[in-house]
Amino acid sequence: AGTMLTSSVSGAAITQARTKQPNLLFIYTEGQRADAVGIAGNPLLKTPNQDRIGREGVRFTNSFCTNALCAPARATALTGLYSKTTGARSNPNHHSNQPLPSDIPIFTDLLHEAGYEVAIFGKVHVQNGVRDRYWDYYFGFNAAVTNYYYPTFREGRKGVIGEPVTYKNRYADDLVTDKALAWLNEEHEKPICLLVWYQTPHAPFYRPRRLLDLYNGVPIPKPATFDDDLKGYPGKPRGFANAHNK
């Protein structure tokens, strides 16, 4: 799982006269701990934009993820349901083409029915990539990670999604941001819900080249739990200990 950031947004092409309902932005990072932001008191990390969302909005400091794996957490974020109901309990490859149960709506289905345009950009990684659901715009990949510098995405509009395309010499999350901003700045007759789901900071933790030296010379202390013996995952639930991906 990772960190979720939600906000209302306004684009130059979206007029208030046409959007009595709020426009929605859902930013999802990958594998980012709750304390890995400056606003949480982290003395090392520089996260000014996330900090600003936290300062200007509502920040939850006592919330929990019951199944902190990629696919299960994303399925829960989309449905509001536990893993036992969504069927996304772990990350094994054999689930990659199996859709979420068709009788379970995801929240963007409900927003679409309510008159919203809905779009998703970035790492989807839940069941079949929710390509069976309606999207006004889709730009995503359905895997734990795509190549950071030669990423592969599917793209489509109005419910029709194309075949995978590989982009050369484009940092994955920069490409996701550019695509999302381009769609946001299009003319929209309806309110929008925009999901921007990044793959960083997922292993192998590659940065864009412009940030290669960001933390050079900065001493990083060894975590107190670094040498803990995790054999058998003592104190963890059985479902966690037996999961395919931790």
CSV table of C-alpha atoms in Angstrom, one decimal, residues 24-105:
chain,number,residue,atom,x,y,z
A,24,LEU,CA,-12.0,15.2,-6.9
A,25,LEU,CA,-8.3,14.3,-7.0
A,26,PHE,CA,-7.1,11.1,-5.4
A,27,ILE,CA,-3.3,10.8,-5.2
A,28,TYR,CA,-1.9,7.4,-4.1
A,29,THR,CA,1.7,6.7,-3.5
A,30,GLU,CA,3.3,3.2,-3.3
A,31,GLY,CA,5.0,1.8,-0.2
A,32,GLN,CA,5.2,5.2,1.5
A,33,ARG,CA,5.0,5.0,5.3
A,34,ALA,CA,2.8,7.4,7.1
A,35,ASP,CA,5.8,9.0,8.7
A,36,ALA,CA,7.7,9.4,5.4
A,37,VAL,CA,6.5,13.0,4.9
A,38,GLY,CA,7.8,16.2,6.4
A,39,ILE,CA,4.5,17.2,8.0
A,40,ALA,CA,4.6,14.0,10.1
A,41,GLY,CA,7.9,15.2,11.6
A,42,ASN,CA,10.3,13.3,9.3
A,43,PRO,CA,13.6,15.2,9.6
A,44,LEU,CA,15.1,13.9,6.3
A,45,LEU,CA,12.5,13.7,3.6
A,46,LYS,CA,11.5,16.8,1.5
A,47,THR,CA,7.8,16.5,0.6
A,48,PRO,CA,6.6,20.1,0.3
A,49,ASN,CA,3.6,19.4,-1.9
A,50,GLN,CA,2.3,16.6,0.3
A,51,ASP,CA,2.9,18.7,3.4
A,52,ARG,CA,0.8,21.5,1.9
A,53,ILE,CA,-2.1,19.2,1.2
A,54,GLY,CA,-1.9,18.1,4.8
A,55,ARG,CA,-1.7,21.6,6.2
A,56,GLU,CA,-4.5,23.0,4.1
A,57,GLY,CA,-6.8,20.0,4.4
A,58,VAL,CA,-7.6,17.2,6.9
A,59,ARG,CA,-4.9,14.8,8.0
A,60,PHE,CA,-5.7,11.5,9.6
A,61,THR,CA,-3.1,10.4,12.2
A,62,ASN,CA,-4.8,7.3,13.6
A,63,SER,CA,-5.9,5.3,10.6
A,64,PHE,CA,-4.8,1.9,9.5
A,65,CYS,CA,-4.6,-0.5,6.5
A,66,THR,CA,-5.7,-4.0,7.3
A,67,ASN,CA,-4.0,-5.6,4.3
A,68,ALA,CA,-1.0,-3.5,3.3
A,69,LEU,CA,-0.2,-5.2,0.0
A,70,CYS,CA,-0.5,-3.6,-3.4
A,71,ALA,CA,-3.5,-5.3,-4.9
A,72,PRO,CA,-5.6,-5.9,-1.7
A,73,ALA,CA,-5.1,-2.3,-0.5
A,74,ARG,CA,-6.0,-0.9,-3.9
A,75,ALA,CA,-9.1,-3.1,-4.2
A,76,THR,CA,-10.2,-1.8,-0.8
A,77,ALA,CA,-9.5,1.8,-1.7
A,78,LEU,CA,-11.8,1.3,-4.8
A,79,THR,CA,-14.6,-0.6,-3.1
A,80,GLY,CA,-14.5,0.3,0.6
A,81,LEU,CA,-14.6,-3.4,1.4
A,82,TYR,CA,-12.4,-5.9,3.2
A,83,SER,CA,-10.1,-8.2,1.2
A,84,LYS,CA,-12.3,-11.3,2.0
A,85,THR,CA,-15.1,-9.6,0.0
A,86,THR,CA,-13.2,-8.2,-2.9
A,87,GLY,CA,-11.3,-11.5,-3.4
A,88,ALA,CA,-8.0,-9.5,-3.6
A,89,ARG,CA,-6.2,-11.1,-0.7
A,90,SER,CA,-2.6,-11.1,-2.0
A,91,ASN,CA,-0.4,-10.3,-5.0
A,92,PRO,CA,0.0,-13.7,-6.8
A,93,ASN,CA,0.4,-13.3,-10.6
A,94,HIS,CA,-2.5,-15.7,-11.3
A,95,HIS,CA,-5.0,-13.0,-10.2
A,96,SER,CA,-3.8,-10.5,-12.8
A,97,ASN,CA,-6.5,-11.1,-15.3
A,98,GLN,CA,-9.3,-11.8,-12.9
A,99,PRO,CA,-11.7,-8.9,-12.4
A,100,LEU,CA,-13.2,-7.7,-9.2
A,101,PRO,CA,-16.6,-9.3,-8.6
A,102,SER,CA,-19.0,-7.7,-11.1
A,103,ASP,CA,-21.7,-7.1,-8.5
A,104,ILE,CA,-19.3,-4.9,-6.4
A,105,PRO,CA,-19.2,-1.3,-7.7
